[in-house]
Amino acid sequence: MSHRTLLIAFPKGRLGDELVPKLAGTSLALDAEALKSRVLRIPTATPGVSALLLKGADLPRYVAAGVAQLGIVGSDTLDEMDMDLLELADLGFGACRLSLCAQAGATMEMLRAKPHLRLATKFPKATEAWLTREDLTAELVPLSSSAELAPLLGLADAIVDLVQTGGTLRAHGLVETLVLGRSSARLVAARGAYLSEPERIRPLAERLIAAFRATP
Amino acid sequence: MPVRTPHFPDLLFGPAARLRRWEGALMGLLEAHGYRELHPSLVLREALPDGTLRFFDGDDLVALRWDFTVALAGLLARGFPVPPDRVAYAGAVFRRPVQPWEAVERFEVGCERIQPEGESSSEADLELARLLMAIPGVLGLKSAILHLGHAALVRRPLEAERLFGDLADAVVAALSRRAPHRVREALNGHPAAARLTAHAEALLSELNGPTTLGALQSSPYAELLENDRDHMERALQALLPILPPNLELRVDLADVAGLGFYTGPTLRLWAPGAQQELAAGGRYDRLFPDLGRPWQAAGFCVRLSRLLDLAETRPDLFEQPQ
């Protein structure tokens, strides 16, 4: 593949599961056979445009470095990583809340009153920003997955995590105590690629926006 | 992510020869247009910002030169009652990188055009634009793109709305990301939210040739920005007829890089497919007054380290030297 091939980085996981069906039938539909395989670079229905399937936390790095020219990633990940890339559109899907969650019965006042509050989270930057705004201090327990277990097993008093339907929280006896922010899928672009070749990147970006906005 | 191990590139044979050749050719071009070289010391002792490479010289904390414009401004403000009108520089600056792929030691060639306050700056701006337009040819770039922007297009509406501090920074950061939805998010509940979001959408709606200026019509601040728009229009009228072949001129209304420093027109040079701009500059009329001198200035800097990287990774973008 020549370096002139355009690469779009798509996230695996929750956002990816929503995204692939939205692209079906469009000029950027992902090759169904390749999707069934274990390959991570998937041709699209447009020659010269391929997709990379990446973990959300790695995706901004590929785009910021210009390896992929465009990408789709949750705004929660963007806010945590603060990479130098362009954010061309809020695609609207994948909407969820970044929330403080604690065991049922625990209120915000009870958490505030704790002399040594411990918060487990995959989002330390957003959590720190909220703590600063609220003039609170807490010990942050950084986790990379299954944060819901932390309050149950005594690793933390509460968690700051993404909540979409609340099903996982309920399954672990947790409740949403406070909404700290909101997240949704964003279309990102490599700064260099976009500014030096807008005639190549902008039409592709517009096709992606149209594909995602056309489907509910 | 901060870079823990700064890298200092060694240039071997080919790149070393290329650096020498490019430095010589660019300084020759500047000299031919009346720019005289100044060489500020590699070690600076005043105001050491974050990101500089600092060390102790005896009891004194000093830093390696991190920016030619700042170093030259200090030198000129201290030692010249009347500044030379055209100065040029070449050499290395040392800065801790923001991005992991950036080097600490960076080679640059650049120039500054300095005038007494109150003198018309239009001709000086055009002179710098014309010089920058000649640079792709000097470097052997097969094609290039010159982006023309103007710091006032963002600065003036923010000032008119009395938006300063963190909120203004958030709007500028959103524009830098080309994300009008982030402007709306940042200003949620602010009385100017709708106006500034509409302005951001206008600035970001096009990135094209001279017709891009028309996008300003849909901004709520169109009247406020009329003079700045006229200034850009006149610059385009002067530059378009002398545009060299293989150089494209684009208007980037949302250029906010260095907004805290630039006060007027901005210029950025790109090559198609390059990941980083290859040269950048603009008008910065506040630097000398801040140093106690009633002078205005503009300039640009050619980032030779980025060009050396580009020549290694994308040799197809360059003519083969004879």
PDB file of C-alpha atoms in Angstrom, chain B residues 48-308:
ATOM      1  CA  LEU B  48      13.641  31.353  31.328  1.00  0.00           C
ATOM      2  CA  PRO B  49      10.242  29.926  30.392  1.00  0.00           C
ATOM      3  CA  ASP B  50       9.114  26.329  30.826  1.00  0.00           C
ATOM      4  CA  GLY B  51      10.354  24.019  28.137  1.00  0.00           C
ATOM      5  CA  THR B  52      13.821  25.527  27.946  1.00  0.00           C
ATOM      6  CA  LEU B  53      16.962  23.503  28.586  1.00  0.00           C
ATOM      7  CA  ARG B  54      18.291  25.054  31.796  1.00  0.00           C
ATOM      8  CA  PHE B  55      21.514  24.554  33.674  1.00  0.00           C
ATOM      9  CA  PHE B  56      23.635  26.296  36.271  1.00  0.00           C
ATOM     10  CA  ASP B  57      26.584  28.419  35.265  1.00  0.00           C
ATOM     11  CA  GLY B  58      28.149  28.770  38.676  1.00  0.00           C
ATOM     12  CA  ASP B  59      25.352  30.245  40.789  1.00  0.00           C
ATOM     13  CA  ASP B  60      23.381  31.553  37.803  1.00  0.00           C
ATOM     14  CA  LEU B  61      20.546  29.630  36.218  1.00  0.00           C
ATOM     15  CA  VAL B  62      20.861  30.000  32.445  1.00  0.00           C
ATOM     16  CA  ALA B  63      19.233  28.361  29.417  1.00  0.00           C
ATOM     17  CA  LEU B  64      20.162  27.392  25.920  1.00  0.00           C
ATOM     18  CA  ARG B  65      18.702  29.712  23.279  1.00  0.00           C
ATOM     19  CA  TRP B  66      15.077  28.578  22.803  1.00  0.00           C
ATOM     20  CA  ASP B  67      13.720  31.150  20.389  1.00  0.00           C
ATOM     21  CA  PHE B  68      15.535  33.425  17.974  1.00  0.00           C
ATOM     22  CA  THR B  69      12.843  36.125  17.879  1.00  0.00           C
ATOM     23  CA  VAL B  70      12.862  36.508  21.654  1.00  0.00           C
ATOM     24  CA  ALA B  71      16.666  36.380  21.816  1.00  0.00           C
ATOM     25  CA  LEU B  72      17.010  38.964  19.041  1.00  0.00           C
ATOM     26  CA  ALA B  73      14.374  41.231  20.575  1.00  0.00           C
ATOM     27  CA  GLY B  74      16.280  41.250  23.873  1.00  0.00           C
ATOM     28  CA  LEU B  75      19.545  41.962  22.106  1.00  0.00           C
ATOM     29  CA  LEU B  76      18.069  44.782  19.996  1.00  0.00           C
ATOM     30  CA  ALA B  77      16.108  46.387  22.834  1.00  0.00           C
ATOM     31  CA  ARG B  78      19.210  46.400  25.060  1.00  0.00           C
ATOM     32  CA  GLY B  79      21.796  47.536  22.557  1.00  0.00           C
ATOM     33  CA  PHE B  80      20.172  49.585  19.795  1.00  0.00           C
ATOM     34  CA  PRO B  81      18.554  53.013  20.272  1.00  0.00           C
ATOM     35  CA  VAL B  82      17.302  52.686  16.691  1.00  0.00           C
ATOM     36  CA  PRO B  83      16.836  49.132  15.441  1.00  0.00           C
ATOM     37  CA  PRO B  84      18.202  47.802  12.165  1.00  0.00           C
ATOM     38  CA  ASP B  85      15.158  47.493   9.894  1.00  0.00           C
ATOM     39  CA  ARG B  86      15.969  44.027   8.583  1.00  0.00           C
ATOM     40  CA  VAL B  87      17.732  41.250  10.478  1.00  0.00           C
ATOM     41  CA  ALA B  88      18.285  37.570   9.705  1.00  0.00           C
ATOM     42  CA  TYR B  89      19.439  34.617  11.763  1.00  0.00           C
ATOM     43  CA  ALA B  90      20.512  30.989  11.368  1.00  0.00           C
ATOM     44  CA  GLY B  91      21.349  28.322  13.898  1.00  0.00           C
ATOM     45  CA  ALA B  92      19.881  25.983  16.477  1.00  0.00           C
ATOM     46  CA  VAL B  93      17.336  26.515  19.221  1.00  0.00           C
ATOM     47  CA  PHE B  94      16.765  24.057  22.055  1.00  0.00           C
ATOM     48  CA  ARG B  95      13.323  23.310  23.462  1.00  0.00           C
ATOM     49  CA  ARG B  96      11.774  20.371  25.242  1.00  0.00           C
ATOM     50  CA  PRO B  97       9.354  18.897  22.724  1.00  0.00           C
ATOM     51  CA  VAL B  98       5.599  18.871  23.150  1.00  0.00           C
ATOM     52  CA  GLN B  99       5.153  15.970  20.735  1.00  0.00           C
ATOM     53  CA  PRO B 100       7.238  12.805  21.113  1.00  0.00           C
ATOM     54  CA  TRP B 101       8.569  12.947  17.557  1.00  0.00           C
ATOM     55  CA  GLU B 102      10.027  16.436  17.899  1.00  0.00           C
ATOM     56  CA  ALA B 103      13.736  16.913  18.459  1.00  0.00           C
ATOM     57  CA  VAL B 104      15.160  19.083  21.225  1.00  0.00           C
ATOM     58  CA  GLU B 105      17.771  20.682  18.989  1.00  0.00           C
ATOM     59  CA  ARG B 106      16.086  22.420  16.077  1.00  0.00           C
ATOM     60  CA  PHE B 107      17.756  24.205  13.205  1.00  0.00           C
ATOM     61  CA  GLU B 108      16.173  27.391  11.959  1.00  0.00           C
ATOM     62  CA  VAL B 109      16.704  30.231   9.527  1.00  0.00           C
ATOM     63  CA  GLY B 110      14.553  33.321   9.774  1.00  0.00           C
ATOM     64  CA  CYS B 111      14.188  37.046   9.501  1.00  0.00           C
ATOM     65  CA  GLU B 112      12.603  39.984  11.279  1.00  0.00           C
ATOM     66  CA  ARG B 113      11.385  43.262   9.764  1.00  0.00           C
ATOM     67  CA  ILE B 114      11.358  46.015  12.372  1.00  0.00           C
ATOM     68  CA  GLN B 115       9.832  49.512  12.085  1.00  0.00           C
ATOM     69  CA  PRO B 116       9.122  52.466  14.341  1.00  0.00           C
ATOM     70  CA  GLU B 117       5.626  52.402  15.815  1.00  0.00           C
ATOM     71  CA  GLY B 118       3.047  54.195  13.701  1.00  0.00           C
ATOM     72  CA  GLU B 119       4.699  53.503  10.340  1.00  0.00           C
ATOM     73  CA  SER B 120       2.477  51.697   7.827  1.00  0.00           C
ATOM     74  CA  SER B 121       3.087  47.961   8.136  1.00  0.00           C
ATOM     75  CA  SER B 122       1.308  46.781   4.963  1.00  0.00           C
ATOM     76  CA  GLU B 123       4.390  46.938   2.731  1.00  0.00           C
ATOM     77  CA  ALA B 124       6.523  45.139   5.334  1.00  0.00           C
ATOM     78  CA  ASP B 125       3.919  42.354   5.584  1.00  0.00           C
ATOM     79  CA  LEU B 126       3.902  41.984   1.813  1.00  0.00           C
ATOM     80  CA  GLU B 127       7.697  41.961   1.696  1.00  0.00           C
ATOM     81  CA  LEU B 128       7.769  39.046   4.142  1.00  0.00           C
ATOM     82  CA  ALA B 129       5.056  37.187   2.239  1.00  0.00           C
ATOM     83  CA  ARG B 130       6.963  37.607  -1.025  1.00  0.00           C
ATOM     84  CA  LEU B 131      10.144  36.300   0.634  1.00  0.00           C
ATOM     85  CA  LEU B 132       8.323  33.307   2.079  1.00  0.00           C
ATOM     86  CA  MET B 133       6.861  32.599  -1.358  1.00  0.00           C
ATOM     87  CA  ALA B 134      10.395  32.308  -2.745  1.00  0.00           C
ATOM     88  CA  ILE B 135      11.482  29.763  -0.155  1.00  0.00           C
ATOM     89  CA  PRO B 136       9.987  26.543  -1.618  1.00  0.00           C
ATOM     90  CA  GLY B 137      11.953  27.228  -4.801  1.00  0.00           C
ATOM     91  CA  VAL B 138      15.179  27.810  -2.866  1.00  0.00           C
ATOM     92  CA  LEU B 139      14.697  24.538  -0.972  1.00  0.00           C
ATOM     93  CA  GLY B 140      13.785  22.546  -4.072  1.00  0.00           C
ATOM     94  CA  LEU B 141      10.253  21.716  -2.919  1.00  0.00           C
ATOM     95  CA  LYS B 142       8.226  20.544  -5.897  1.00  0.00           C
ATOM     96  CA  SER B 143       5.075  22.151  -4.550  1.00  0.00           C
ATOM     97  CA  ALA B 144       3.967  24.018  -1.464  1.00  0.00           C
ATOM     98  CA  ILE B 145       1.009  25.760   0.089  1.00  0.00           C
ATOM     99  CA  LEU B 146       1.085  29.161   1.756  1.00  0.00           C
ATOM    100  CA  HIS B 147      -1.612  29.728   4.370  1.00  0.00           C
ATOM    101  CA  LEU B 148      -2.561  33.323   5.044  1.00  0.00           C
ATOM    102  CA  GLY B 149      -4.337  34.085   8.325  1.00  0.00           C
ATOM    103  CA  HIS B 150      -4.929  37.040  10.627  1.00  0.00           C
ATOM    104  CA  ALA B 151      -4.744  36.988  14.421  1.00  0.00           C
ATOM    105  CA  ALA B 152      -7.291  39.821  14.702  1.00  0.00           C
ATOM    106  CA  LEU B 153     -10.070  37.628  13.292  1.00  0.00           C
ATOM    107  CA  VAL B 154     -10.209  35.758  16.592  1.00  0.00           C
ATOM    108  CA  ARG B 155      -8.630  38.244  18.966  1.00  0.00           C
ATOM    109  CA  ARG B 156     -10.930  41.183  18.174  1.00  0.00           C
ATOM    110  CA  PRO B 157     -14.303  39.405  18.719  1.00  0.00           C
ATOM    111  CA  LEU B 158     -13.009  37.921  22.003  1.00  0.00           C
ATOM    112  CA  GLU B 159     -11.967  41.381  23.189  1.00  0.00           C
ATOM    113  CA  ALA B 160     -15.267  42.895  22.015  1.00  0.00           C
ATOM    114  CA  GLU B 161     -17.131  40.335  24.138  1.00  0.00           C
ATOM    115  CA  ARG B 162     -14.748  40.993  27.064  1.00  0.00           C
ATOM    116  CA  LEU B 163     -13.809  37.347  27.072  1.00  0.00           C
ATOM    117  CA  PHE B 164     -10.418  36.837  28.721  1.00  0.00           C
ATOM    118  CA  GLY B 165      -8.603  34.215  30.790  1.00  0.00           C
ATOM    119  CA  ASP B 166      -9.631  30.568  30.890  1.00  0.00           C
ATOM    120  CA  LEU B 167     -12.798  31.048  28.865  1.00  0.00           C
ATOM    121  CA  ALA B 168     -10.967  32.806  26.031  1.00  0.00           C
ATOM    122  CA  ASP B 169      -8.293  30.098  26.168  1.00  0.00           C
ATOM    123  CA  ALA B 170     -11.002  27.435  25.843  1.00  0.00           C
ATOM    124  CA  VAL B 171     -12.431  29.162  22.745  1.00  0.00           C
ATOM    125  CA  VAL B 172      -8.963  29.441  21.179  1.00  0.00           C
ATOM    126  CA  ALA B 173      -8.236  25.783  21.993  1.00  0.00           C
ATOM    127  CA  ALA B 174     -11.527  24.776  20.347  1.00  0.00           C
ATOM    128  CA  LEU B 175     -10.678  26.808  17.243  1.00  0.00           C
ATOM    129  CA  SER B 176      -7.218  25.268  17.159  1.00  0.00           C
ATOM    130  CA  ARG B 177      -8.967  21.882  17.094  1.00  0.00           C
ATOM    131  CA  ARG B 178     -11.302  23.236  14.382  1.00  0.00           C
ATOM    132  CA  ALA B 179     -14.193  22.207  16.586  1.00  0.00           C
ATOM    133  CA  PRO B 180     -17.044  24.767  16.639  1.00  0.00           C
ATOM    134  CA  HIS B 181     -19.077  22.359  18.796  1.00  0.00           C
ATOM    135  CA  ARG B 182     -16.365  22.735  21.463  1.00  0.00           C
ATOM    136  CA  VAL B 183     -16.781  26.525  21.317  1.00  0.00           C
ATOM    137  CA  ARG B 184     -20.481  26.003  22.054  1.00  0.00           C
ATOM    138  CA  GLU B 185     -19.640  23.595  24.902  1.00  0.00           C
ATOM    139  CA  ALA B 186     -17.032  25.945  26.388  1.00  0.00           C
ATOM    140  CA  LEU B 187     -19.368  28.958  26.344  1.00  0.00           C
ATOM    141  CA  ASN B 188     -22.482  27.138  27.506  1.00  0.00           C
ATOM    142  CA  GLY B 189     -24.634  29.745  29.293  1.00  0.00           C
ATOM    143  CA  HIS B 190     -22.436  32.729  28.341  1.00  0.00           C
ATOM    144  CA  PRO B 191     -24.334  35.644  26.757  1.00  0.00           C
ATOM    145  CA  ALA B 192     -21.954  35.652  23.750  1.00  0.00           C
ATOM    146  CA  ALA B 193     -22.149  31.868  23.197  1.00  0.00           C
ATOM    147  CA  ALA B 194     -24.394  31.988  20.125  1.00  0.00           C
ATOM    148  CA  ARG B 195     -22.477  34.854  18.475  1.00  0.00           C
ATOM    149  CA  LEU B 196     -19.035  33.352  19.059  1.00  0.00           C
ATOM    150  CA  THR B 197     -20.170  29.889  17.949  1.00  0.00           C
ATOM    151  CA  ALA B 198     -21.563  31.392  14.737  1.00  0.00           C
ATOM    152  CA  HIS B 199     -18.256  33.229  14.269  1.00  0.00           C
ATOM    153  CA  ALA B 200     -16.285  30.000  14.816  1.00  0.00           C
ATOM    154  CA  GLU B 201     -18.482  28.233  12.260  1.00  0.00           C
ATOM    155  CA  ALA B 202     -17.835  31.035   9.747  1.00  0.00           C
ATOM    156  CA  LEU B 203     -14.065  30.929  10.318  1.00  0.00           C
ATOM    157  CA  LEU B 204     -13.978  27.162   9.933  1.00  0.00           C
ATOM    158  CA  SER B 205     -16.397  26.833   7.028  1.00  0.00           C
ATOM    159  CA  GLU B 206     -13.757  27.096   4.302  1.00  0.00           C
ATOM    160  CA  LEU B 207     -10.045  26.514   3.826  1.00  0.00           C
ATOM    161  CA  ASN B 208      -9.509  27.538   0.286  1.00  0.00           C
ATOM    162  CA  GLY B 209      -8.286  30.294  -1.993  1.00  0.00           C
ATOM    163  CA  PRO B 210      -9.145  34.017  -1.868  1.00  0.00           C
ATOM    164  CA  THR B 211     -12.910  33.316  -1.981  1.00  0.00           C
ATOM    165  CA  THR B 212     -12.595  32.003   1.584  1.00  0.00           C
ATOM    166  CA  LEU B 213     -12.665  35.606   2.798  1.00  0.00           C
ATOM    167  CA  GLY B 214     -16.339  35.688   1.774  1.00  0.00           C
ATOM    168  CA  ALA B 215     -17.098  33.348   4.686  1.00  0.00           C
ATOM    169  CA  LEU B 216     -16.576  36.296   7.030  1.00  0.00           C
ATOM    170  CA  GLN B 217     -19.831  37.811   5.722  1.00  0.00           C
ATOM    171  CA  SER B 218     -21.834  35.294   7.721  1.00  0.00           C
ATOM    172  CA  SER B 219     -20.023  36.147  10.961  1.00  0.00           C
ATOM    173  CA  PRO B 220     -21.866  38.322  13.524  1.00  0.00           C
ATOM    174  CA  TYR B 221     -18.594  40.277  13.741  1.00  0.00           C
ATOM    175  CA  ALA B 222     -18.324  41.005   9.987  1.00  0.00           C
ATOM    176  CA  GLU B 223     -18.485  44.763  10.570  1.00  0.00           C
ATOM    177  CA  LEU B 224     -15.960  44.726  13.411  1.00  0.00           C
ATOM    178  CA  LEU B 225     -13.508  42.827  11.192  1.00  0.00           C
ATOM    179  CA  GLU B 226     -14.000  44.905   8.052  1.00  0.00           C
ATOM    180  CA  ASN B 227     -10.553  46.578   8.219  1.00  0.00           C
ATOM    181  CA  ASP B 228      -8.764  43.292   8.818  1.00  0.00           C
ATOM    182  CA  ARG B 229     -10.644  41.705   5.945  1.00  0.00           C
ATOM    183  CA  ASP B 230      -9.662  44.648   3.690  1.00  0.00           C
ATOM    184  CA  HIS B 231      -6.032  44.217   4.765  1.00  0.00           C
ATOM    185  CA  MET B 232      -6.128  40.535   3.793  1.00  0.00           C
ATOM    186  CA  GLU B 233      -7.895  41.305   0.531  1.00  0.00           C
ATOM    187  CA  ARG B 234      -5.244  43.855  -0.430  1.00  0.00           C
ATOM    188  CA  ALA B 235      -2.492  41.369   0.461  1.00  0.00           C
ATOM    189  CA  LEU B 236      -4.121  38.715  -1.714  1.00  0.00           C
ATOM    190  CA  GLN B 237      -4.481  41.158  -4.605  1.00  0.00           C
ATOM    191  CA  ALA B 238      -0.781  41.955  -4.356  1.00  0.00           C
ATOM    192  CA  LEU B 239       0.403  38.365  -3.942  1.00  0.00           C
ATOM    193  CA  LEU B 240      -1.767  36.394  -6.356  1.00  0.00           C
ATOM    194  CA  PRO B 241      -0.314  37.877  -9.576  1.00  0.00           C
ATOM    195  CA  ILE B 242       3.240  37.009  -8.503  1.00  0.00           C
ATOM    196  CA  LEU B 243       2.476  33.556  -7.128  1.00  0.00           C
ATOM    197  CA  PRO B 244       5.265  31.223  -8.321  1.00  0.00           C
ATOM    198  CA  PRO B 245       4.246  28.064 -10.149  1.00  0.00           C
ATOM    199  CA  ASN B 246       3.624  25.126  -7.804  1.00  0.00           C
ATOM    200  CA  LEU B 247       2.792  27.403  -4.881  1.00  0.00           C
ATOM    201  CA  GLU B 248      -0.828  27.497  -3.801  1.00  0.00           C
ATOM    202  CA  LEU B 249      -2.198  30.334  -1.679  1.00  0.00           C
ATOM    203  CA  ARG B 250      -4.910  29.470   0.827  1.00  0.00           C
ATOM    204  CA  VAL B 251      -6.746  31.595   3.332  1.00  0.00           C
ATOM    205  CA  ASP B 252      -7.003  30.050   6.781  1.00  0.00           C
ATOM    206  CA  LEU B 253      -9.381  32.264   8.742  1.00  0.00           C
ATOM    207  CA  ALA B 254      -9.144  30.064  11.840  1.00  0.00           C
ATOM    208  CA  ASP B 255      -5.363  30.101  12.242  1.00  0.00           C
ATOM    209  CA  VAL B 256      -4.917  30.567  15.992  1.00  0.00           C
ATOM    210  CA  ALA B 257      -1.462  29.060  16.489  1.00  0.00           C
ATOM    211  CA  GLY B 258       0.602  31.552  18.486  1.00  0.00           C
ATOM    212  CA  LEU B 259      -2.404  33.817  19.052  1.00  0.00           C
ATOM    213  CA  GLY B 260      -0.909  35.074  22.300  1.00  0.00           C
ATOM    214  CA  PHE B 261       2.070  36.375  20.331  1.00  0.00           C
ATOM    215  CA  TYR B 262       0.795  37.416  16.901  1.00  0.00           C
ATOM    216  CA  THR B 263      -1.230  40.595  16.480  1.00  0.00           C
ATOM    217  CA  GLY B 264      -1.796  40.797  12.704  1.00  0.00           C
ATOM    218  CA  PRO B 265      -1.385  38.755   9.523  1.00  0.00           C
ATOM    219  CA  THR B 266       0.085  35.258   9.871  1.00  0.00           C
ATOM    220  CA  LEU B 267       1.838  33.081   7.316  1.00  0.00           C
ATOM    221  CA  ARG B 268       2.418  29.326   7.309  1.00  0.00           C
ATOM    222  CA  LEU B 269       4.163  27.232   4.705  1.00  0.00           C
ATOM    223  CA  TRP B 270       3.140  23.620   4.120  1.00  0.00           C
ATOM    224  CA  ALA B 271       4.065  20.913   1.644  1.00  0.00           C
ATOM    225  CA  PRO B 272       1.269  18.604   0.455  1.00  0.00           C
ATOM    226  CA  GLY B 273       1.191  15.621   2.793  1.00  0.00           C
ATOM    227  CA  ALA B 274       3.672  17.072   5.303  1.00  0.00           C
ATOM    228  CA  GLN B 275       2.651  16.443   8.897  1.00  0.00           C
ATOM    229  CA  GLN B 276       3.973  19.763  10.195  1.00  0.00           C
ATOM    230  CA  GLU B 277       4.263  23.292   8.855  1.00  0.00           C
ATOM    231  CA  LEU B 278       7.683  24.024   7.388  1.00  0.00           C
ATOM    232  CA  ALA B 279       7.823  27.747   8.059  1.00  0.00           C
ATOM    233  CA  ALA B 280       5.684  30.128  10.051  1.00  0.00           C
ATOM    234  CA  GLY B 281       5.546  33.754  10.987  1.00  0.00           C
ATOM    235  CA  GLY B 282       3.483  36.884  11.197  1.00  0.00           C
ATOM    236  CA  ARG B 283       3.143  40.299  12.736  1.00  0.00           C
ATOM    237  CA  TYR B 284       3.850  40.659  16.443  1.00  0.00           C
ATOM    238  CA  ASP B 285       3.555  44.294  17.435  1.00  0.00           C
ATOM    239  CA  ARG B 286       3.499  43.831  21.212  1.00  0.00           C
ATOM    240  CA  LEU B 287       6.934  42.276  21.777  1.00  0.00           C
ATOM    241  CA  PHE B 288       9.121  45.396  21.521  1.00  0.00           C
ATOM    242  CA  PRO B 289       6.742  47.718  23.435  1.00  0.00           C
ATOM    243  CA  ASP B 290       6.797  45.106  26.226  1.00  0.00           C
ATOM    244  CA  LEU B 291      10.588  45.533  26.247  1.00  0.00           C
ATOM    245  CA  GLY B 292      10.251  49.303  26.450  1.00  0.00           C
ATOM    246  CA  ARG B 293      10.845  50.073  22.774  1.00  0.00           C
ATOM    247  CA  PRO B 294       8.229  51.793  20.555  1.00  0.00           C
ATOM    248  CA  TRP B 295       8.843  49.474  17.601  1.00  0.00           C
ATOM    249  CA  GLN B 296       6.606  47.133  15.625  1.00  0.00           C
ATOM    250  CA  ALA B 297       7.807  43.971  13.969  1.00  0.00           C
ATOM    251  CA  ALA B 298       6.983  40.970  11.831  1.00  0.00           C
ATOM    252  CA  GLY B 299       9.037  37.985  10.774  1.00  0.00           C
ATOM    253  CA  PHE B 300       9.099  34.328   9.896  1.00  0.00           C
ATOM    254  CA  CYS B 301      11.136  31.272  10.685  1.00  0.00           C
ATOM    255  CA  VAL B 302      11.971  28.366   8.365  1.00  0.00           C
ATOM    256  CA  ARG B 303      12.049  25.144  10.364  1.00  0.00           C
ATOM    257  CA  LEU B 304      14.993  23.375   8.798  1.00  0.00           C
ATOM    258  CA  SER B 305      14.860  20.355  11.131  1.00  0.00           C
ATOM    259  CA  ARG B 306      11.351  19.563   9.922  1.00  0.00           C
ATOM    260  CA  LEU B 307      12.502  20.005   6.338  1.00  0.00           C
ATOM    261  CA  LEU B 308      15.420  17.632   6.923  1.00  0.00           C
TER     262      LEU B 308
END
